[in-house]
Amino acid sequence: MTLQEVMMENDNADTEKPLSFFQMVGSVLASFFGVQSKKNKERDFKRGKASQFIAVGILMTIVWYGAIYFLVNIVLEK
């Protein structure tokens, strides 16, 4: 088996398994800032599910606003 065949086999294996939670979080964070590599965007469309990205996006938005609320309350107490 040549190196090229092994690399193609690894690429095919990667396209079959779903995205991990941390890969989804990384993609959602990239979308918050509006930047993402073309490679990751293609990976997301091939292996990701829209419902999972929506759920992670909503969760991260809630966490973001909670953190801002917490920080503002700390600053205003002083």
GROMACS .gro file of N, CA, C and O in nm:
model
  312
    1MET      N    1   0.085  -0.118   0.000
    1MET     CA    2   0.000   0.000   0.000
    1MET      C    3   0.090   0.124   0.000
    1MET      O    4   0.181   0.135   0.080
    2THR      N    5   0.060   0.214  -0.089
    2THR     CA    6   0.141   0.335  -0.100
    2THR      C    7   0.095   0.439   0.001
    2THR      O    8  -0.014   0.429   0.059
    3LEU      N    9   0.177   0.540   0.020
    3LEU     CA   10   0.145   0.648   0.112
    3LEU      C   11   0.019   0.721   0.068
    3LEU      O   12  -0.065   0.758   0.150
    4GLN      N   13   0.005   0.742  -0.062
    4GLN     CA   14  -0.113   0.811  -0.115
    4GLN      C   15  -0.241   0.732  -0.085
    4GLN      O   16  -0.343   0.790  -0.047
    5GLU      N   17  -0.237   0.601  -0.098
    5GLU     CA   18  -0.354   0.519  -0.067
    5GLU      C   19  -0.391   0.527   0.080
    5GLU      O   20  -0.508   0.533   0.116
    6VAL      N   21  -0.289   0.527   0.167
    6VAL     CA   22  -0.313   0.538   0.311
    6VAL      C   23  -0.377   0.672   0.344
    6VAL      O   24  -0.472   0.680   0.422
    7MET      N   25  -0.327   0.779   0.283
    7MET     CA   26  -0.382   0.912   0.309
    7MET      C   27  -0.527   0.921   0.260
    7MET      O   28  -0.611   0.978   0.328
    8MET      N   29  -0.557   0.865   0.145
    8MET     CA   30  -0.694   0.868   0.094
    8MET      C   31  -0.787   0.787   0.184
    8MET      O   32  -0.900   0.825   0.208
    9GLU      N   33  -0.736   0.676   0.236
    9GLU     CA   34  -0.815   0.593   0.326
    9GLU      C   35  -0.846   0.669   0.455
    9GLU      O   36  -0.958   0.664   0.506
   10ASN      N   37  -0.748   0.742   0.508
   10ASN     CA   38  -0.769   0.823   0.628
   10ASN      C   39  -0.869   0.935   0.602
   10ASN      O   40  -0.951   0.966   0.687
   11ASP      N   41  -0.862   0.998   0.486
   11ASP     CA   42  -0.957   1.104   0.451
   11ASP      C   43  -1.099   1.049   0.444
   11ASP      O   44  -1.194   1.112   0.490
   12ASN      N   45  -1.114   0.932   0.387
   12ASN     CA   46  -1.247   0.871   0.378
   12ASN      C   47  -1.301   0.835   0.516
   12ASN      O   48  -1.419   0.850   0.542
   13ALA      N   49  -1.215   0.789   0.604
   13ALA     CA   50  -1.258   0.756   0.740
   13ALA      C   51  -1.302   0.880   0.815
   13ALA      O   52  -1.398   0.878   0.892
   14ASP      N   53  -1.233   0.993   0.793
   14ASP     CA   54  -1.268   1.118   0.860
   14ASP      C   55  -1.403   1.171   0.814
   14ASP      O   56  -1.475   1.233   0.890
   15THR      N   57  -1.438   1.151   0.688
   15THR     CA   58  -1.563   1.206   0.637
   15THR      C   59  -1.683   1.126   0.684
   15THR      O   60  -1.795   1.175   0.680
   16GLU      N   61  -1.662   1.005   0.732
   16GLU     CA   62  -1.773   0.922   0.774
   16GLU      C   63  -1.816   0.946   0.918
   16GLU      O   64  -1.933   0.933   0.951
   17LYS      N   65  -1.725   0.981   1.005
   17LYS     CA   66  -1.763   0.998   1.145
   17LYS      C   67  -1.815   1.140   1.169
   17LYS      O   68  -1.769   1.236   1.108
   18PRO      N   69  -1.911   1.153   1.260
   18PRO     CA   70  -1.968   1.286   1.288
   18PRO      C   71  -1.869   1.375   1.361
   18PRO      O   72  -1.769   1.328   1.416
   19LEU      N   73  -1.898   1.504   1.363
   19LEU     CA   74  -1.813   1.600   1.431
   19LEU      C   75  -1.817   1.578   1.581
   19LEU      O   76  -1.921   1.544   1.637
   20SER      N   77  -1.705   1.602   1.646
   20SER     CA   78  -1.702   1.594   1.792
   20SER      C   79  -1.763   1.723   1.849
   20SER      O   80  -1.779   1.823   1.778
   21PHE      N   81  -1.793   1.720   1.977
   21PHE     CA   82  -1.850   1.837   2.043
   21PHE      C   83  -1.755   1.956   2.034
   21PHE      O   84  -1.797   2.068   2.006
   22PHE      N   85  -1.627   1.930   2.054
   22PHE     CA   86  -1.529   2.039   2.051
   22PHE      C   87  -1.509   2.096   1.911
   22PHE      O   88  -1.482   2.215   1.895
   23GLN      N   89  -1.523   2.013   1.808
   23GLN     CA   90  -1.516   2.064   1.672
   23GLN      C   91  -1.636   2.155   1.644
   23GLN      O   92  -1.622   2.259   1.579
   24MET      N   93  -1.753   2.117   1.694
   24MET     CA   94  -1.872   2.202   1.677
   24MET      C   95  -1.856   2.334   1.753
   24MET      O   96  -1.890   2.440   1.701
   25VAL      N   97  -1.804   2.328   1.876
   25VAL     CA   98  -1.783   2.450   1.954
   25VAL      C   99  -1.684   2.541   1.881
   25VAL      O  100  -1.707   2.662   1.871
   26GLY      N  101  -1.577   2.484   1.827
   26GLY     CA  102  -1.480   2.564   1.753
   26GLY      C  103  -1.542   2.630   1.631
   26GLY      O  104  -1.516   2.746   1.601
   27SER      N  105  -1.629   2.557   1.561
   27SER     CA  106  -1.695   2.614   1.443
   27SER      C  107  -1.793   2.724   1.482
   27SER      O  108  -1.802   2.826   1.413
   28VAL      N  109  -1.865   2.706   1.592
   28VAL     CA  110  -1.959   2.808   1.636
   28VAL      C  111  -1.883   2.932   1.683
   28VAL      O  112  -1.923   3.045   1.655
   29LEU      N  113  -1.773   2.913   1.755
   29LEU     CA  114  -1.691   3.028   1.795
   29LEU      C  115  -1.639   3.103   1.673
   29LEU      O  116  -1.637   3.226   1.672
   30ALA      N  117  -1.595   3.029   1.573
   30ALA     CA  118  -1.548   3.094   1.450
   30ALA      C  119  -1.661   3.173   1.385
   30ALA      O  120  -1.639   3.282   1.333
   31SER      N  121  -1.783   3.120   1.391
   31SER     CA  122  -1.896   3.193   1.332
   31SER      C  123  -1.930   3.319   1.413
   31SER      O  124  -1.976   3.417   1.357
   32PHE      N  125  -1.907   3.316   1.544
   32PHE     CA  126  -1.929   3.435   1.626
   32PHE      C  127  -1.839   3.549   1.580
   32PHE      O  128  -1.879   3.666   1.582
   33PHE      N  129  -1.717   3.516   1.540
   33PHE     CA  130  -1.622   3.617   1.495
   33PHE      C  131  -1.623   3.636   1.345
   33PHE      O  132  -1.558   3.726   1.294
   34GLY      N  133  -1.693   3.549   1.273
   34GLY     CA  134  -1.706   3.564   1.129
   34GLY      C  135  -1.588   3.516   1.048
   34GLY      O  136  -1.571   3.557   0.934
   35VAL      N  137  -1.507   3.430   1.105
   35VAL     CA  138  -1.392   3.377   1.033
   35VAL      C  139  -1.388   3.224   1.049
   35VAL      O  140  -1.415   3.172   1.155
   36GLN      N  141  -1.359   3.158   0.939
   36GLN     CA  142  -1.340   3.013   0.944
   36GLN      C  143  -1.267   2.971   0.817
   36GLN      O  144  -1.290   3.027   0.709
   37SER      N  145  -1.183   2.872   0.831
   37SER     CA  146  -1.109   2.825   0.714
   37SER      C  147  -1.203   2.751   0.619
   37SER      O  148  -1.305   2.695   0.660
   38LYS      N  149  -1.167   2.752   0.493
   38LYS     CA  150  -1.248   2.684   0.392
   38LYS      C  151  -1.254   2.534   0.421
   38LYS      O  152  -1.359   2.471   0.405
   39LYS      N  153  -1.143   2.479   0.468
   39LYS     CA  154  -1.137   2.336   0.500
   39LYS      C  155  -1.237   2.300   0.610
   39LYS      O  156  -1.310   2.202   0.599
   40ASN      N  157  -1.241   2.381   0.717
   40ASN     CA  158  -1.334   2.354   0.826
   40ASN      C  159  -1.478   2.375   0.784
   40ASN      O  160  -1.568   2.302   0.828
   41LYS      N  161  -1.504   2.474   0.700
   41LYS     CA  162  -1.639   2.498   0.652
   41LYS      C  163  -1.689   2.378   0.572
   41LYS      O  164  -1.801   2.332   0.591
   42GLU      N  165  -1.605   2.326   0.485
   42GLU     CA  166  -1.642   2.209   0.406
   42GLU      C  167  -1.664   2.088   0.496
   42GLU      O  168  -1.757   2.011   0.475
   43ARG      N  169  -1.578   2.072   0.597
   43ARG     CA  170  -1.594   1.962   0.693
   43ARG      C  171  -1.728   1.972   0.765
   43ARG      O  172  -1.800   1.873   0.781
   44ASP      N  173  -1.763   2.093   0.807
   44ASP     CA  174  -1.889   2.113   0.879
   44ASP      C  175  -2.009   2.078   0.794
   44ASP      O  176  -2.104   2.015   0.841
   45PHE      N  177  -2.007   2.117   0.666
   45PHE     CA  178  -2.120   2.088   0.579
   45PHE      C  179  -2.130   1.940   0.543
   45PHE      O  180  -2.239   1.890   0.523
   46LYS      N  181  -2.016   1.870   0.540
   46LYS     CA  182  -2.018   1.728   0.505
   46LYS      C  183  -2.055   1.641   0.623
   46LYS      O  184  -2.129   1.544   0.609
   47ARG      N  185  -2.003   1.672   0.742
   47ARG     CA  186  -2.017   1.583   0.857
   47ARG      C  187  -2.110   1.634   0.965
   47ARG      O  188  -2.148   1.557   1.053
   48GLY      N  189  -2.147   1.761   0.962
   48GLY     CA  190  -2.228   1.818   1.069
   48GLY      C  191  -2.376   1.816   1.039
   48GLY      O  192  -2.419   1.799   0.926
   49LYS      N  193  -2.454   1.830   1.145
   49LYS     CA  194  -2.599   1.841   1.133
   49LYS      C  195  -2.640   1.980   1.180
   49LYS      O  196  -2.591   2.029   1.282
   50ALA      N  197  -2.731   2.041   1.106
   50ALA     CA  198  -2.774   2.177   1.137
   50ALA      C  199  -2.832   2.186   1.278
   50ALA      O  200  -2.805   2.282   1.351
   51SER      N  201  -2.909   2.087   1.318
   51SER     CA  202  -2.972   2.091   1.451
   51SER      C  203  -2.869   2.094   1.563
   51SER      O  204  -2.887   2.163   1.663
   52GLN      N  205  -2.758   2.024   1.544
   52GLN     CA  206  -2.653   2.024   1.646
   52GLN      C  207  -2.584   2.160   1.653
   52GLN      O  208  -2.556   2.210   1.762
   53PHE      N  209  -2.558   2.221   1.537
   53PHE     CA  210  -2.496   2.353   1.536
   53PHE      C  211  -2.588   2.457   1.598
   53PHE      O  212  -2.544   2.546   1.669
   54ILE      N  213  -2.717   2.446   1.572
   54ILE     CA  214  -2.813   2.540   1.630
   54ILE      C  215  -2.815   2.526   1.781
   54ILE      O  216  -2.813   2.626   1.855
   55ALA      N  217  -2.818   2.402   1.830
   55ALA     CA  218  -2.821   2.378   1.975
   55ALA      C  219  -2.694   2.432   2.042
   55ALA      O  220  -2.702   2.500   2.146
   56VAL      N  221  -2.578   2.405   1.984
   56VAL     CA  222  -2.452   2.453   2.041
   56VAL      C  223  -2.448   2.606   2.035
   56VAL      O  224  -2.403   2.672   2.129
   57GLY      N  225  -2.496   2.664   1.926
   57GLY     CA  226  -2.499   2.810   1.912
   57GLY      C  227  -2.587   2.875   2.017
   57GLY      O  228  -2.549   2.976   2.076
   58ILE      N  229  -2.704   2.819   2.041
   58ILE     CA  230  -2.795   2.873   2.144
   58ILE      C  231  -2.730   2.861   2.282
   58ILE      O  232  -2.731   2.955   2.361
   59LEU      N  233  -2.671   2.745   2.310
   59LEU     CA  234  -2.606   2.723   2.440
   59LEU      C  235  -2.491   2.822   2.461
   59LEU      O  236  -2.480   2.884   2.567
   60MET      N  237  -2.409   2.842   2.359
   60MET     CA  238  -2.296   2.934   2.372
   60MET      C  239  -2.342   3.079   2.383
   60MET      O  240  -2.279   3.159   2.452
   61THR      N  241  -2.452   3.113   2.319
   61THR     CA  242  -2.507   3.249   2.331
   61THR      C  243  -2.555   3.274   2.473
   61THR      O  244  -2.531   3.380   2.531
   62ILE      N  245  -2.621   3.176   2.531
   62ILE     CA  246  -2.669   3.187   2.669
   62ILE      C  247  -2.550   3.202   2.765
   62ILE      O  248  -2.552   3.286   2.856
   63VAL      N  249  -2.447   3.123   2.744
   63VAL     CA  250  -2.327   3.131   2.829
   63VAL      C  251  -2.262   3.269   2.813
   63VAL      O  252  -2.220   3.331   2.912
   64TRP      N  253  -2.253   3.320   2.690
   64TRP     CA  254  -2.192   3.450   2.664
   64TRP      C  255  -2.267   3.561   2.737
   64TRP      O  256  -2.208   3.643   2.807
   65TYR      N  257  -2.401   3.563   2.721
   65TYR     CA  258  -2.479   3.667   2.788
   65TYR      C  259  -2.477   3.653   2.940
   65TYR      O  260  -2.478   3.752   3.012
   66GLY      N  261  -2.472   3.530   2.988
   66GLY     CA  262  -2.460   3.508   3.132
   66GLY      C  263  -2.328   3.562   3.186
   66GLY      O  264  -2.324   3.623   3.293
   67ALA      N  265  -2.220   3.541   3.112
   67ALA     CA  266  -2.090   3.590   3.155
   67ALA      C  267  -2.087   3.743   3.155
   67ALA      O  268  -2.034   3.805   3.249
   68ILE      N  269  -2.144   3.805   3.052
   68ILE     CA  270  -2.149   3.951   3.047
   68ILE      C  271  -2.232   4.005   3.164
   68ILE      O  272  -2.193   4.102   3.230
   69TYR      N  273  -2.346   3.945   3.189
   69TYR     CA  274  -2.433   3.986   3.300
   69TYR      C  275  -2.358   3.977   3.434
   69TYR      O  276  -2.362   4.068   3.515
   70PHE      N  277  -2.286   3.866   3.453
   70PHE     CA  278  -2.211   3.844   3.575
   70PHE      C  279  -2.101   3.950   3.591
   70PHE      O  280  -2.085   4.009   3.698
   71LEU      N  281  -2.027   3.976   3.484
   71LEU     CA  282  -1.920   4.076   3.490
   71LEU      C  283  -1.972   4.217   3.515
   71LEU      O  284  -1.913   4.293   3.592
   72VAL      N  285  -2.082   4.253   3.453
   72VAL     CA  286  -2.141   4.386   3.474
   72VAL      C  287  -2.185   4.401   3.619
   72VAL      O  288  -2.164   4.506   3.681
   73ASN      N  289  -2.244   4.297   3.676
   73ASN     CA  290  -2.287   4.305   3.816
   73ASN      C  291  -2.168   4.318   3.910
   73ASN      O  292  -2.175   4.387   4.010
   74ILE      N  293  -2.058   4.253   3.880
   74ILE     CA  294  -1.938   4.266   3.962
   74ILE      C  295  -1.884   4.408   3.955
   74ILE      O  296  -1.848   4.468   4.056
   75VAL      N  297  -1.878   4.465   3.835
   75VAL     CA  298  -1.825   4.600   3.819
   75VAL      C  299  -1.916   4.704   3.885
   75VAL      O  300  -1.868   4.798   3.947
   76LEU      N  301  -2.046   4.689   3.874
   76LEU     CA  302  -2.137   4.787   3.930
   76LEU      C  303  -2.147   4.781   4.082
   76LEU      O  304  -2.189   4.879   4.144
   77GLU      N  305  -2.108   4.671   4.144
   77GLU     CA  306  -2.111   4.661   4.289
   77GLU      C  307  -2.000   4.742   4.354
   77GLU      O  308  -2.010   4.781   4.468
   78LYS      N  309  -1.896   4.772   4.284
   78LYS     CA  310  -1.782   4.845   4.344
   78LYS      C  311  -1.804   4.991   4.348
   78LYS      O  312  -1.871   5.061   4.296
   0.00000   0.00000   0.00000
